[in-house]
Coordinates of C-alpha atoms in Angstrom, one line a residue:
M106 CA -20.0 -14.2 14.9
A107 CA -21.3 -14.8 11.4
D108 CA -19.1 -12.0 10.1
Q109 CA -16.0 -13.5 11.9
M110 CA -16.7 -16.9 10.3
L111 CA -17.0 -15.4 6.8
V112 CA -13.7 -13.6 7.3
A113 CA -12.0 -16.7 8.7
E114 CA -13.2 -18.7 5.7
A115 CA -11.8 -16.0 3.4
F116 CA -8.4 -16.3 5.2
D117 CA -8.4 -20.1 4.7
A118 CA -9.2 -19.8 1.0
R119 CA -6.5 -17.2 0.5
A120 CA -3.9 -19.2 2.4
K121 CA -4.3 -22.1 -0.1
R122 CA -3.7 -19.7 -3.0
R123 CA -0.7 -18.0 -1.3
E124 CA 1.9 -20.6 -2.1
E125 CA 0.7 -20.9 -5.7
R126 CA 1.0 -17.1 -6.0
R127 CA 4.6 -17.1 -4.6
D128 CA 5.6 -20.0 -7.0
F129 CA 4.3 -17.8 -9.8
F130 CA 6.5 -14.9 -8.5
R131 CA 9.6 -17.1 -8.4
L132 CA 8.9 -18.3 -12.0
M133 CA 8.4 -14.8 -13.2
G134 CA 11.7 -13.6 -11.7
G135 CA 13.9 -14.6 -14.7
A136 CA 11.5 -13.3 -17.3
A137 CA 10.8 -9.9 -15.7
A138 CA 14.3 -8.5 -16.3
V139 CA 14.2 -9.1 -20.0
G140 CA 12.0 -6.4 -21.5
G141 CA 8.5 -5.2 -21.9
A142 CA 6.7 -2.2 -20.5
A143 CA 6.8 -1.1 -16.9
V144 CA 4.6 -2.0 -14.0
L145 CA 4.2 1.5 -12.6
A146 CA 5.2 3.8 -15.4
S147 CA 3.4 7.1 -15.6
Q148 CA 3.4 10.2 -17.7
S149 CA 4.9 12.1 -14.8
G150 CA 7.6 9.5 -14.4
I151 CA 8.4 9.7 -18.2
A152 CA 8.6 13.5 -18.1
E153 CA 10.9 13.4 -15.1
A154 CA 13.3 11.0 -16.8
Q155 CA 13.0 13.0 -20.0
T156 CA 12.9 9.7 -22.0
A157 CA 10.7 6.7 -21.5
P158 CA 11.9 4.8 -18.4
S159 CA 13.5 1.4 -18.8
D160 CA 11.9 -1.7 -17.3
A161 CA 14.4 -1.5 -14.5
D162 CA 13.4 2.2 -13.7
V163 CA 9.8 1.3 -13.4
L164 CA 10.2 -2.0 -11.5
N165 CA 12.5 -0.1 -9.1
F166 CA 9.8 2.5 -8.5
A167 CA 7.5 -0.3 -7.5
L168 CA 10.2 -1.9 -5.3
N169 CA 10.5 1.3 -3.3
L170 CA 6.7 1.2 -2.5
E171 CA 6.9 -2.5 -1.6
Y172 CA 9.7 -1.8 0.8
L173 CA 7.5 0.7 2.6
E174 CA 4.5 -1.6 2.8
A175 CA 6.4 -4.7 3.8
Q176 CA 8.3 -2.9 6.6
F177 CA 5.2 -1.5 8.1
Y178 CA 3.3 -4.8 8.1
Y179 CA 6.4 -6.8 9.2
Y180 CA 6.9 -4.6 12.3
A181 CA 3.2 -4.6 13.1
A182 CA 2.8 -8.3 12.7
F183 CA 6.1 -9.7 14.0
G184 CA 7.9 -6.8 15.8
T185 CA 10.9 -6.9 13.4
G186 CA 11.7 -5.6 10.0
L187 CA 12.6 -7.3 6.8
P188 CA 15.8 -9.4 6.7
T189 CA 18.8 -7.2 5.9
S190 CA 19.7 -9.7 3.1
I191 CA 16.9 -8.3 0.9
L192 CA 17.5 -4.6 1.5
S193 CA 20.8 -3.9 -0.4
G194 CA 21.2 -2.6 -3.9
T195 CA 22.0 0.5 -6.0
G196 CA 21.5 3.9 -4.5
T197 CA 21.8 4.9 -0.9
Q198 CA 20.5 2.3 1.5
G199 CA 18.5 3.8 4.4
A200 CA 17.3 2.6 7.7
V201 CA 13.8 2.2 9.0
T202 CA 12.7 4.7 11.7
G203 CA 10.2 3.4 14.1
G204 CA 7.9 0.3 13.9
R205 CA 6.9 -2.1 16.6
Q206 CA 4.6 -5.1 17.1
V207 CA 0.9 -4.5 17.6
S208 CA -0.8 -6.2 20.5
F209 CA -3.9 -7.3 18.5
S210 CA -7.1 -7.7 20.5
D211 CA -9.0 -9.2 17.5
P212 CA -7.4 -12.4 16.3
L213 CA -8.7 -11.9 12.8
V214 CA -6.9 -8.6 12.5
G215 CA -3.7 -10.2 13.8
Q216 CA -4.1 -13.0 11.3
Y217 CA -4.6 -10.5 8.5
A218 CA -1.5 -8.6 9.5
R219 CA 0.7 -11.7 9.5
E220 CA -0.6 -12.8 6.1
I221 CA -0.3 -9.5 4.4
A222 CA 3.2 -9.0 5.8
Q223 CA 4.3 -12.2 4.1
D224 CA 2.6 -11.2 0.9
E225 CA 4.4 -7.8 0.8
R226 CA 7.7 -9.5 1.5
A227 CA 7.0 -11.8 -1.4
H228 CA 6.5 -8.7 -3.6
V229 CA 9.9 -7.3 -2.5
E230 CA 11.6 -10.6 -3.2
F231 CA 9.9 -11.0 -6.6
L232 CA 10.9 -7.5 -7.8
R233 CA 14.4 -7.9 -6.5
T234 CA 14.7 -11.2 -8.4
A235 CA 13.3 -9.6 -11.5
L236 CA 15.8 -6.7 -11.3
G237 CA 18.9 -8.7 -10.3
T238 CA 21.9 -6.5 -9.8
A239 CA 19.9 -3.4 -11.0
A240 CA 17.6 -3.6 -7.9
V241 CA 17.7 -0.4 -5.8
A242 CA 18.4 -0.5 -2.1
Q243 CA 15.8 0.2 0.4
P244 CA 15.7 4.0 1.0
A245 CA 15.3 5.7 4.4
I246 CA 11.7 5.0 5.6
D247 CA 9.8 6.6 8.4
I248 CA 7.1 4.5 10.0
S249 CA 7.5 5.9 13.5
A250 CA 4.9 7.1 16.0
T251 CA 6.0 10.5 17.2
P252 CA 4.4 14.0 17.0
T253 CA 6.5 14.8 13.9
S254 CA 6.4 11.4 12.2
A255 CA 4.9 10.8 8.7
F256 CA 2.0 8.9 10.2
S257 CA 1.3 11.8 12.6
N258 CA 1.6 14.4 9.9
A259 CA -0.7 12.4 7.6
A260 CA -3.3 12.1 10.4
R261 CA -3.0 15.8 11.3
A262 CA -3.5 16.8 7.6
A263 CA -6.6 14.6 7.7
G264 CA -7.9 16.3 10.8
L265 CA -7.7 13.1 12.9
I266 CA -5.4 14.6 15.6
A267 CA -4.6 18.0 16.9
A268 CA -1.4 20.0 16.5
G269 CA 1.4 18.4 18.6
A270 CA -0.4 15.1 19.0
T271 CA 0.8 11.7 17.9
F272 CA -1.0 9.1 15.7
D273 CA 0.3 5.7 16.7
P274 CA -0.6 3.0 14.1
Y275 CA 0.7 0.3 16.5
A276 CA -1.4 1.3 19.5
S277 CA -4.5 -0.8 18.7
D278 CA -6.3 -2.8 16.0
E279 CA -8.2 0.3 14.9
T280 CA -5.1 2.6 14.5
F281 CA -3.3 -0.3 12.7
L282 CA -6.1 -0.6 10.2
L283 CA -6.2 3.1 9.6
G284 CA -2.5 3.1 9.0
A285 CA -2.9 0.2 6.5
Y286 CA -5.8 2.0 4.9
I287 CA -3.4 4.9 4.0
F288 CA -1.2 2.5 2.0
E289 CA -3.5 -0.1 0.5
D290 CA -5.8 2.1 -1.5
V291 CA -2.8 4.0 -2.9
G292 CA -1.2 0.7 -4.1
V293 CA -4.3 -0.4 -5.9
T294 CA -4.7 2.9 -7.8
A295 CA -1.0 2.9 -8.7
Y296 CA -1.0 -0.5 -10.3
K297 CA -4.4 0.3 -12.0
G298 CA -2.8 3.4 -13.5
A299 CA 0.0 1.3 -15.1
A300 CA -2.3 -1.1 -17.0
P301 CA -2.7 1.0 -20.2
L302 CA 1.1 1.5 -20.4
L303 CA 1.9 -2.2 -20.5
T304 CA 2.8 -3.8 -23.9
N305 CA 4.4 -7.1 -22.9
K306 CA 1.8 -9.8 -21.9
T307 CA 4.2 -11.3 -19.4
F308 CA 4.5 -8.1 -17.5
L309 CA 0.7 -7.5 -17.8
E310 CA 0.0 -10.8 -16.2
A311 CA 2.5 -10.1 -13.4
A312 CA 1.1 -6.6 -12.8
A313 CA -2.5 -8.0 -12.8
G314 CA -1.5 -10.5 -10.2
I315 CA 0.1 -8.0 -7.9
L316 CA -2.9 -5.6 -8.4
A317 CA -5.2 -8.4 -7.4
V318 CA -3.3 -9.1 -4.2
E319 CA -3.3 -5.4 -3.3
A320 CA -7.0 -5.2 -4.0
Y321 CA -7.7 -8.2 -1.8
H322 CA -5.7 -6.5 1.0
A323 CA -7.5 -3.2 0.5
A324 CA -10.9 -4.9 0.5
I325 CA -10.2 -6.6 3.8
V326 CA -8.9 -3.4 5.4
R327 CA -12.0 -1.5 4.3
T328 CA -14.4 -4.2 5.2
T329 CA -12.9 -4.7 8.7
L330 CA -12.9 -0.9 9.3
Y331 CA -16.5 -0.6 8.2
A332 CA -17.6 -3.5 10.4
K333 CA -15.9 -2.1 13.4
G334 CA -17.2 1.4 12.6
I335 CA -20.8 0.0 12.5
A336 CA -20.3 -2.0 15.7
T337 CA -18.8 1.0 17.6
P338 CA -20.0 4.2 16.0
S339 CA -18.4 6.3 18.8
A340 CA -15.0 5.3 17.4
M341 CA -15.8 7.3 14.3
L342 CA -13.7 4.9 12.1
I343 CA -15.9 5.4 9.0
E344 CA -15.5 9.2 9.3
A345 CA -11.8 8.8 9.8
T346 CA -11.5 7.0 6.4
D347 CA -13.4 9.8 4.8
K348 CA -11.0 12.3 6.2
I349 CA -7.9 10.3 5.1
S350 CA -9.5 10.0 1.6
D351 CA -10.0 13.8 1.5
A352 CA -6.4 14.4 2.5
R353 CA -5.1 12.0 -0.2
D354 CA -7.3 13.8 -2.7
S355 CA -5.8 17.2 -1.7
L356 CA -2.3 15.9 -2.2
D357 CA -2.6 14.2 -5.6
G358 CA -4.3 16.9 -7.7
S359 CA -7.6 18.8 -8.3
T360 CA -9.7 15.7 -9.1
D361 CA -12.0 14.3 -6.5
L362 CA -11.6 10.5 -7.0
D363 CA -10.6 9.0 -3.7
Q364 CA -13.4 7.6 -1.6
G365 CA -13.7 6.8 2.1
L366 CA -16.2 4.3 3.6
S367 CA -19.3 6.6 3.9
P368 CA -22.0 5.6 1.4
L369 CA -22.2 7.9 -1.6
S370 CA -26.0 7.8 -1.7
S371 CA -28.7 8.6 0.8
N372 CA -29.8 4.9 0.8
A373 CA -29.8 3.8 4.4
T374 CA -28.7 0.3 3.4
A375 CA -25.9 1.4 1.1
T376 CA -22.2 0.8 1.8
N377 CA -19.0 2.0 0.0
I378 CA -16.6 -0.9 0.7
V379 CA -15.3 -0.8 -2.9
P380 CA -14.3 2.7 -4.2
L381 CA -15.4 2.7 -7.9
D382 CA -16.7 5.1 -10.5
T383 CA -20.2 5.1 -12.0
N384 CA -19.1 2.3 -14.4
G385 CA -17.9 0.1 -11.5
I386 CA -14.3 0.6 -12.4
A387 CA -11.5 1.4 -10.0
Y388 CA -9.7 4.7 -10.5
S389 CA -6.0 5.3 -11.3
R390 CA -3.0 7.4 -10.1
S391 CA 0.2 8.2 -11.9
A392 CA 3.6 7.6 -10.3
G393 CA 3.9 11.3 -9.6
Q394 CA 0.6 11.4 -7.8
V395 CA 1.5 8.3 -5.7
L396 CA 4.7 10.2 -4.7
N397 CA 2.7 13.2 -3.7
I398 CA 0.9 11.0 -1.2
V399 CA 3.8 9.1 0.3
Y400 CA 5.9 12.3 0.4
L401 CA 3.0 14.1 2.0
N402 CA 3.5 17.1 -0.3
R403 CA 1.2 18.5 -3.0
A404 CA 4.2 20.3 -4.7
Q405 CA 6.8 18.8 -6.9
T406 CA 9.5 17.4 -4.7
N407 CA 12.0 14.6 -4.3
G408 CA 11.4 13.4 -0.8
G409 CA 9.5 13.7 2.5
G410 CA 6.8 12.0 4.5
F411 CA 7.3 8.2 4.6
F412 CA 10.5 8.6 2.4
P413 CA 12.5 11.4 4.1
N414 CA 15.3 11.3 1.6
G415 CA 13.1 10.3 -1.4
V416 CA 12.9 6.9 -3.2
N417 CA 15.9 5.3 -4.9
G418 CA 16.0 5.1 -8.7
T419 CA 15.1 7.3 -11.7
I420 CA 11.4 7.9 -11.0
R421 CA 11.5 9.9 -7.8
T422 CA 9.9 13.3 -8.3
S423 CA 6.3 13.9 -7.3
A424 CA 3.8 15.7 -9.5
A425 CA 3.3 19.4 -9.7
N426 CA -0.3 20.2 -8.6

């Protein structure tokens, strides 16, 4: 009960900040299209484009990822996708495959899903406003629950399900949280990786704001999974996050940076809610590494996984690992 009160208080505090944050996004819209460095630029993205990507190139890369997150959360929270009025743009517009409302048994998890869905929609609208007519359309997105879906392939690669089985992120609070866990940690590392590449203070402030929101989301997902894993050890939720972490690590290169929820020390009272290095700093991913994960492919490619036909825009090729 104490844990539920603390989480409820956190929701109340964040709700008060939400409208202020959206006002900031709307004010930033006009300035964001005018210049400065990119939010999610990376060395792999630069090499792929052969020249340094424009602001529009990089903002569009971010927009593709926000389409994915927003659609997943919107379906899980409300049973419908984003409005069609915010899906058009340059490139081939694709449909969303799958997605349905979760029958949440824990009201706190349901409240979290509804709030984050609105936050991710705000990110989509902010980036589209910043890009104006240069905004890319939503690409084809797979968030379905079938034996061959992106979620099932990701869960199978992590060793969570057997061959031919289905991972359904809409089946329960726990599977929803694991589905959210796949996305949220990746988003944090992507925005963190962009920080050294930013030269315009306006863009740096905007990117820092989005990074903070993604980090809040990731922290709540990780905390909730940890609490449920402790309360019901037989569910093996903590072990599931470790396996997903290992799978992401296997996709994005040879480094072992990703961290699940299992404590990294033998201290019986230790936790690993926040994945950090020894200096207490979050780790980074390049755009190419992010695409390795969402494409579910360690090789250099232009599509697959959650984006069957790839993302729209210039930065669309995953890293060669």
